[in-house]
Coordinates of C-alpha atoms in Angstrom, one line a residue:
M91 CA 0.0 0.0 0.0
S92 CA 1.4 3.4 -1.0
R93 CA 2.1 6.1 1.6
K94 CA -0.7 8.3 0.1
I95 CA -3.3 5.5 0.3
S96 CA -2.4 4.4 3.8
T97 CA -2.4 8.0 5.1
L98 CA -5.8 8.6 3.6
A99 CA -7.1 5.3 5.0
I100 CA -5.9 6.0 8.6
L101 CA -7.2 9.6 8.5
S102 CA -10.6 8.5 7.1
L103 CA -11.0 5.9 9.9
L104 CA -10.1 8.4 12.5
H105 CA -12.6 10.9 11.0
M106 CA -15.3 8.3 11.4
I107 CA -14.5 7.7 15.1
N108 CA -14.0 11.5 15.9
D109 CA -17.3 12.6 14.4
A110 CA -19.2 9.8 15.9
N111 CA -18.0 10.9 19.4
V112 CA -18.7 14.6 18.8
L113 CA -22.3 14.0 17.8
L114 CA -23.3 11.2 20.2
I115 CA -25.3 13.5 22.5
P116 CA -27.8 14.6 19.8
T117 CA -28.6 10.9 19.0
V118 CA -30.0 10.4 22.6
L119 CA -31.0 14.0 23.3
P120 CA -34.7 13.3 23.9
L121 CA -33.8 10.8 26.6
I122 CA -31.4 13.3 28.2
V123 CA -34.0 16.0 28.1
N124 CA -36.5 13.8 29.9
E125 CA -34.0 12.5 32.5
F126 CA -32.6 15.9 33.4
G127 CA -35.8 18.0 32.7
L128 CA -34.1 20.4 30.3
S129 CA -35.6 23.3 28.5
Y130 CA -34.8 24.1 24.9
L131 CA -32.6 26.9 26.1
Q132 CA -30.6 24.5 28.2
V133 CA -30.4 22.2 25.2
G134 CA -29.0 25.1 23.2
L135 CA -26.5 25.8 26.0
L136 CA -25.4 22.1 26.0
L137 CA -25.0 22.0 22.3
S138 CA -23.3 25.4 21.9
S139 CA -21.1 25.7 24.9
T140 CA -19.2 22.5 24.1
I141 CA -18.2 24.2 20.8
A142 CA -16.6 27.2 22.6
L143 CA -13.3 25.6 23.5
T144 CA -13.0 24.0 20.0
I145 CA -13.4 27.5 18.5
I146 CA -10.5 28.8 20.7
L147 CA -8.2 25.8 20.3
Q148 CA -8.4 24.9 16.6
T149 CA -6.4 27.8 15.3
P150 CA -3.5 27.6 17.7
L151 CA -3.4 23.8 17.4
G152 CA -3.1 24.2 13.6
Y153 CA -0.4 26.8 14.0
F154 CA 1.6 24.7 16.4
S155 CA 1.2 21.6 14.2
D156 CA 2.7 23.5 11.3
M157 CA 5.9 23.9 13.3
K158 CA 6.1 20.6 15.3
G159 CA 4.3 18.0 13.3
R160 CA 0.8 16.6 13.5
K161 CA 0.6 12.8 14.2
Y162 CA 1.5 13.0 17.9
L163 CA -1.0 15.8 18.5
L164 CA -3.6 13.7 16.8
S165 CA -2.9 10.8 19.1
L166 CA -3.2 13.1 22.2
G167 CA -6.5 14.5 20.9
F168 CA -8.1 11.1 20.6
L169 CA -7.1 10.2 24.2
I170 CA -8.8 13.4 25.5
L171 CA -11.8 12.8 23.2
G172 CA -12.3 9.3 24.6
F173 CA -11.9 10.4 28.2
G174 CA -14.6 13.1 27.7
S175 CA -17.0 10.5 26.3
I176 CA -16.5 8.1 29.1
L177 CA -17.0 10.9 31.7
S178 CA -20.2 11.8 29.9
S179 CA -21.5 8.3 30.3
F180 CA -21.2 8.6 34.1
A181 CA -22.8 12.1 34.4
R182 CA -25.6 12.3 36.9
T183 CA -26.5 15.9 36.6
F184 CA -26.8 18.5 33.8
I185 CA -23.7 20.3 35.1
E186 CA -21.6 17.1 35.2
L187 CA -22.7 16.3 31.6
L188 CA -21.8 19.8 30.5
I189 CA -18.3 19.6 32.0
A190 CA -17.7 16.2 30.4
Q191 CA -18.8 17.5 27.0
V192 CA -16.4 20.4 27.3
I193 CA -13.6 18.0 27.9
L194 CA -14.7 16.0 24.9
S195 CA -14.7 19.2 22.8
I196 CA -11.1 19.8 23.7
G197 CA -10.2 16.4 22.3
G198 CA -12.4 17.0 19.3
S199 CA -10.5 20.2 18.5
F200 CA -7.4 18.3 17.2
Y201 CA -8.7 16.2 14.4
H202 CA -9.9 18.5 11.7
P203 CA -7.2 21.2 11.3
L204 CA -4.4 18.6 11.6
S205 CA -5.8 15.8 9.5
Y206 CA -7.1 18.0 6.6
A207 CA -3.7 19.7 6.5
I208 CA -2.0 16.3 6.2
T209 CA -4.3 15.3 3.3
A210 CA -4.0 18.6 1.5
I211 CA -0.1 18.3 1.6
T212 CA -0.1 14.6 0.7
Y213 CA -2.3 15.2 -2.3
E214 CA -1.0 18.6 -3.3
S215 CA -0.2 17.6 -6.9
R216 CA -3.5 15.8 -8.0
G217 CA -6.7 14.3 -6.8
R218 CA -7.1 16.7 -3.8
G219 CA -10.8 17.2 -4.3
R220 CA -11.5 13.5 -4.5
S221 CA -9.3 12.7 -1.5
I222 CA -10.9 15.4 0.7
G223 CA -14.3 14.1 -0.4
I224 CA -13.4 10.5 0.6
Q225 CA -12.0 11.7 4.0
S226 CA -15.0 13.9 4.6
S227 CA -17.4 11.1 3.8
M228 CA -15.9 8.8 6.3
G229 CA -16.7 11.2 9.1
D230 CA -20.2 11.1 7.7
I231 CA -20.3 7.3 8.0
G232 CA -19.5 7.6 11.7
V233 CA -22.4 10.0 12.0
L234 CA -24.6 7.6 10.0
I235 CA -23.7 4.6 12.3
I236 CA -24.6 6.4 15.5
F237 CA -27.9 7.8 14.2
A238 CA -28.8 4.4 12.7
T239 CA -28.1 2.5 15.9
N240 CA -28.1 4.6 19.0
G241 CA -31.8 5.3 19.1
Y242 CA -32.5 1.5 19.4
I243 CA -29.6 0.8 21.7
A244 CA -30.4 3.8 24.0
T245 CA -34.1 3.0 24.2
E246 CA -33.4 -0.6 25.2
L247 CA -30.2 -0.3 27.3
G248 CA -29.9 3.4 28.2
W249 CA -28.1 6.3 26.6
R250 CA -24.9 5.9 28.7
L251 CA -23.8 2.6 27.1
P252 CA -23.2 3.8 23.5
I253 CA -21.4 6.9 24.7
G254 CA -19.1 4.9 27.0
F255 CA -18.4 2.4 24.1
F256 CA -17.4 5.1 21.7
G257 CA -15.2 6.7 24.3
A258 CA -13.3 3.5 24.8
T259 CA -13.0 3.2 21.0
S260 CA -11.5 6.6 20.8
I261 CA -8.8 5.8 23.4
G262 CA -7.9 2.6 21.5
A263 CA -7.8 4.5 18.2
S264 CA -5.2 7.0 19.6
I265 CA -2.4 4.6 18.4
L266 CA -3.4 5.0 14.7
P267 CA -2.0 8.5 14.1
L268 CA 1.5 7.2 15.1
L269 CA 1.4 4.9 12.0
I270 CA 1.2 7.8 9.6
E271 CA 4.3 8.5 7.6
E272 CA 4.3 12.3 7.9
R273 CA 6.4 14.6 5.7
S274 CA 9.1 16.5 7.4
N275 CA 8.2 20.0 6.1
F276 CA 7.4 21.8 9.3
T277 CA 9.8 24.7 8.9
R278 CA 8.5 28.2 8.5
E279 CA 11.3 29.5 6.3
N280 CA 9.1 29.9 3.2
A281 CA 6.0 31.2 5.0
P282 CA 4.8 34.8 4.4
R283 CA 6.1 37.1 7.1
N284 CA 2.7 38.4 8.0
H285 CA 1.2 34.9 7.7
F286 CA -1.9 35.4 9.8
L287 CA -3.0 38.5 7.7
E288 CA -2.0 36.7 4.6
I289 CA -4.3 33.8 5.4
I290 CA -7.2 36.2 6.3
R291 CA -6.8 37.9 2.9
N292 CA -6.6 34.7 1.0
I293 CA -9.7 33.0 2.6
S294 CA -11.9 36.1 3.2
S295 CA -14.5 34.8 0.7
L296 CA -14.7 31.5 2.6
I297 CA -15.2 32.8 6.1
G298 CA -18.8 33.7 5.9
V299 CA -19.7 30.6 3.9
Q300 CA -18.1 28.3 6.5
F301 CA -19.8 30.2 9.4
L302 CA -23.2 29.7 7.9
L303 CA -22.6 26.1 6.8
V304 CA -21.6 24.8 10.2
A305 CA -24.4 26.7 11.8
S306 CA -26.8 24.8 9.6
Y307 CA -25.1 21.5 10.1
R308 CA -25.2 21.9 13.9
I309 CA -28.8 22.9 14.0
V310 CA -29.7 19.8 11.8
Y311 CA -28.0 17.4 14.2
G312 CA -28.9 19.2 17.3
Y313 CA -32.7 19.7 16.8
T314 CA -34.0 17.3 14.1
S315 CA -34.6 14.4 16.5
L316 CA -36.5 16.7 18.8
L317 CA -38.6 18.1 15.9
L318 CA -39.5 14.6 14.6
V319 CA -40.4 13.3 18.0
E320 CA -42.6 16.3 18.5
K321 CA -44.3 15.4 15.2
G322 CA -45.1 12.0 16.5
L323 CA -42.2 9.7 15.6
N324 CA -40.5 7.6 18.2
L325 CA -36.8 8.2 18.9
A326 CA -35.5 5.2 16.9
I327 CA -37.4 6.2 13.8
A328 CA -36.5 9.9 14.1
N329 CA -32.8 8.9 14.3
S330 CA -33.3 6.6 11.3
F331 CA -34.4 9.7 9.4
I332 CA -31.2 11.5 10.4
A333 CA -29.2 8.4 9.4
I334 CA -30.7 8.5 6.0
L335 CA -30.0 12.2 5.7
T336 CA -26.4 11.4 6.6
L337 CA -26.2 8.6 4.0
A338 CA -27.3 11.1 1.4
G339 CA -24.6 13.3 2.7
I340 CA -21.9 10.6 2.3
I341 CA -22.9 10.3 -1.3
G342 CA -22.9 14.1 -1.6
S343 CA -19.3 14.4 -0.2
I344 CA -17.9 11.8 -2.7
I345 CA -19.8 13.1 -5.7
T346 CA -19.1 16.7 -5.0
G347 CA -15.4 15.9 -4.5
I348 CA -15.4 14.4 -8.0
L349 CA -17.4 17.2 -9.6
I350 CA -15.2 20.0 -8.2
D351 CA -12.1 18.4 -9.7
R352 CA -14.0 18.3 -13.1
Y353 CA -16.1 21.5 -13.2
G354 CA -14.6 23.8 -10.6
V355 CA -15.5 24.7 -7.0
E356 CA -17.2 28.1 -7.6
K357 CA -20.0 26.8 -9.8
I358 CA -20.8 23.8 -7.6
L359 CA -20.8 25.8 -4.4
G360 CA -23.3 28.4 -5.8
I361 CA -25.7 25.7 -7.0
L362 CA -25.6 23.8 -3.7
S363 CA -26.2 26.9 -1.6
L364 CA -29.4 27.9 -3.5
T365 CA -30.8 24.4 -3.5
G366 CA -30.1 24.0 0.2
A367 CA -32.3 27.1 1.0
L368 CA -35.2 25.6 -0.9
S369 CA -34.9 22.1 0.6
A370 CA -34.9 23.4 4.2
L371 CA -38.1 25.3 3.6
L372 CA -39.8 22.2 2.0
I373 CA -38.9 20.1 5.1
I374 CA -41.0 22.5 7.2
Y375 CA -44.0 22.5 4.9
A376 CA -43.9 18.9 3.6
P377 CA -47.5 17.5 3.7
S378 CA -46.3 13.9 4.5
I379 CA -43.6 12.1 6.4
A380 CA -42.4 10.5 3.1
L381 CA -41.8 13.9 1.5
T382 CA -40.1 15.1 4.7
L383 CA -37.7 12.3 4.4
I384 CA -37.0 13.0 0.7
F385 CA -36.3 16.7 1.4
M386 CA -34.1 15.7 4.3
M387 CA -32.0 13.5 2.0
V388 CA -31.6 16.5 -0.4
L389 CA -30.5 18.7 2.4
G390 CA -28.0 16.1 3.7
F391 CA -26.5 15.8 0.2
I392 CA -26.1 19.5 0.0
I393 CA -24.7 20.2 3.5
Y394 CA -22.1 17.5 3.2
G395 CA -21.4 18.3 -0.4
I396 CA -20.4 21.9 0.5
Y397 CA -17.6 20.8 2.9
P398 CA -15.3 19.5 0.1
C399 CA -15.9 22.8 -1.7
T400 CA -14.7 25.0 1.1
Y401 CA -11.8 22.7 2.0
S402 CA -10.6 22.5 -1.6
L403 CA -10.8 26.2 -2.0
L404 CA -8.8 26.7 1.2
S405 CA -6.1 24.3 0.0
D406 CA -5.8 26.1 -3.3
K407 CA -5.4 29.4 -1.6
T408 CA -2.9 28.5 1.1
S409 CA 0.8 27.6 1.1
K410 CA 1.6 24.2 2.5
E411 CA 3.8 25.8 5.2
L412 CA 0.7 27.3 6.7
M413 CA -1.9 24.6 5.9
G414 CA -2.5 23.7 9.6
L415 CA -3.0 27.3 10.7
S416 CA -5.3 27.9 7.7
Y417 CA -7.5 25.0 8.4
G418 CA -7.6 25.8 12.1
L419 CA -8.7 29.3 11.4
L420 CA -11.4 28.4 9.0
L421 CA -12.7 25.6 11.2
S422 CA -12.8 27.8 14.2
I423 CA -14.8 30.4 12.3
G424 CA -17.1 27.6 11.2
L425 CA -17.6 26.4 14.8
L426 CA -18.3 29.9 15.9
G427 CA -21.2 29.6 13.4
G428 CA -22.2 26.3 15.0
F429 CA -22.0 27.9 18.5
S430 CA -24.2 30.8 17.4
G431 CA -26.6 28.8 15.4
T432 CA -27.4 26.2 18.0
F433 CA -27.8 28.7 20.8
I434 CA -30.0 31.0 18.8
A435 CA -32.1 28.0 17.5
G436 CA -32.7 26.9 21.1
L437 CA -33.6 30.4 22.3
L438 CA -36.1 30.9 19.4
S439 CA -37.6 27.4 19.7
D440 CA -38.7 28.2 23.3
Y441 CA -40.8 31.1 21.9
F442 CA -41.8 29.9 18.4
G443 CA -41.5 26.2 18.4
L444 CA -39.1 23.8 16.7
N445 CA -40.1 24.6 13.1
I446 CA -38.1 27.8 13.5
T447 CA -34.9 25.7 13.4
Y448 CA -35.3 24.8 9.7
L449 CA -36.5 28.3 8.8
L450 CA -33.1 29.5 10.2
I451 CA -31.3 26.9 8.1
S452 CA -33.1 28.2 5.0
L453 CA -32.1 31.8 5.8
F454 CA -28.5 30.8 6.4
F455 CA -28.4 29.1 2.9
I456 CA -29.8 32.2 1.2
A457 CA -27.2 34.3 3.0
M458 CA -24.5 31.8 1.9
A459 CA -25.5 32.0 -1.7
V460 CA -25.6 35.8 -1.6
L461 CA -22.2 35.9 0.1
H462 CA -20.7 33.5 -2.4
Y463 CA -21.9 35.4 -5.5
C464 CA -20.9 38.8 -4.0
T465 CA -17.3 37.6 -3.2
K466 CA -16.8 35.2 -6.1
G467 CA -13.3 35.5 -7.4
T468 CA -12.3 38.3 -5.0
A469 CA -10.1 36.2 -2.7

């Protein structure tokens, strides 16, 4: 097996484990709401506050990895991630769960800026869009697995068991980054002198798009199970809907990765943004459960399909000496969107009901399309 293929395989498997851990709580959220008696505002606090440390940490982690290397930091991140999940499974109060999730979010801060930087550098000559699409889709498979299974497992055996299991899996997976043959190119001799300002200038057109995209993503996974249960579905079926949305997203990541290599990122990103706004609205007003599922599949395809677009654009606009810092910055900005989106959605849902969550998503996609076309070609 070549170095490129083995590196992509390891990073893809780690992506599956990382994203499964980060999104475990939404898969069992109705059970947690009932056990702890949470309001929607508290739900928004739980979902958004755990993002705060990730926002702070991803940029300096990316910067530090550019200088010192990435695989040892990745290994440390998975140890912390697993520890946070195991602590979550033992939480007996809302505060204990919140603290455990904050620890988990520290560990979850390592994967994305470090791993995507490795992939972008490994595939700098050709096949970058396809490789990023594959790596991105494996994270989606992790999300698919937990939403397809956790509703049934948690209903029968309690919500703590799957969370503890994935925590132990993360700790075991911490050895995998050490198997990566990483390039020794972590000097800063060729980096721009004002590197931070240089990155901001290069990715200015992506900042707003990433902010709105992650806000939409986090709202979908934070509130959809609650919305579907409110509409009369049981938790297992509601999570199955989200699993199908995720499956569509996996397909979207792979197909989009291929399309952007062939047709260019700008065109694909614009089409997906406009279609996403329409599909989110149709989910609210769908007259049947079957149509709701179809529109959710379309939205999943679009949300996941946009990620390879933004990552590919970032890689094209950034020097390899600053790849970790660039990904850390963009991902932190995206998570700031996730933080804001989930908190605002929880606050508004207490007053206007859960349908407001998908109206917000539609508005975010409209803003994404406007921002994309207004800044197209300027960065």
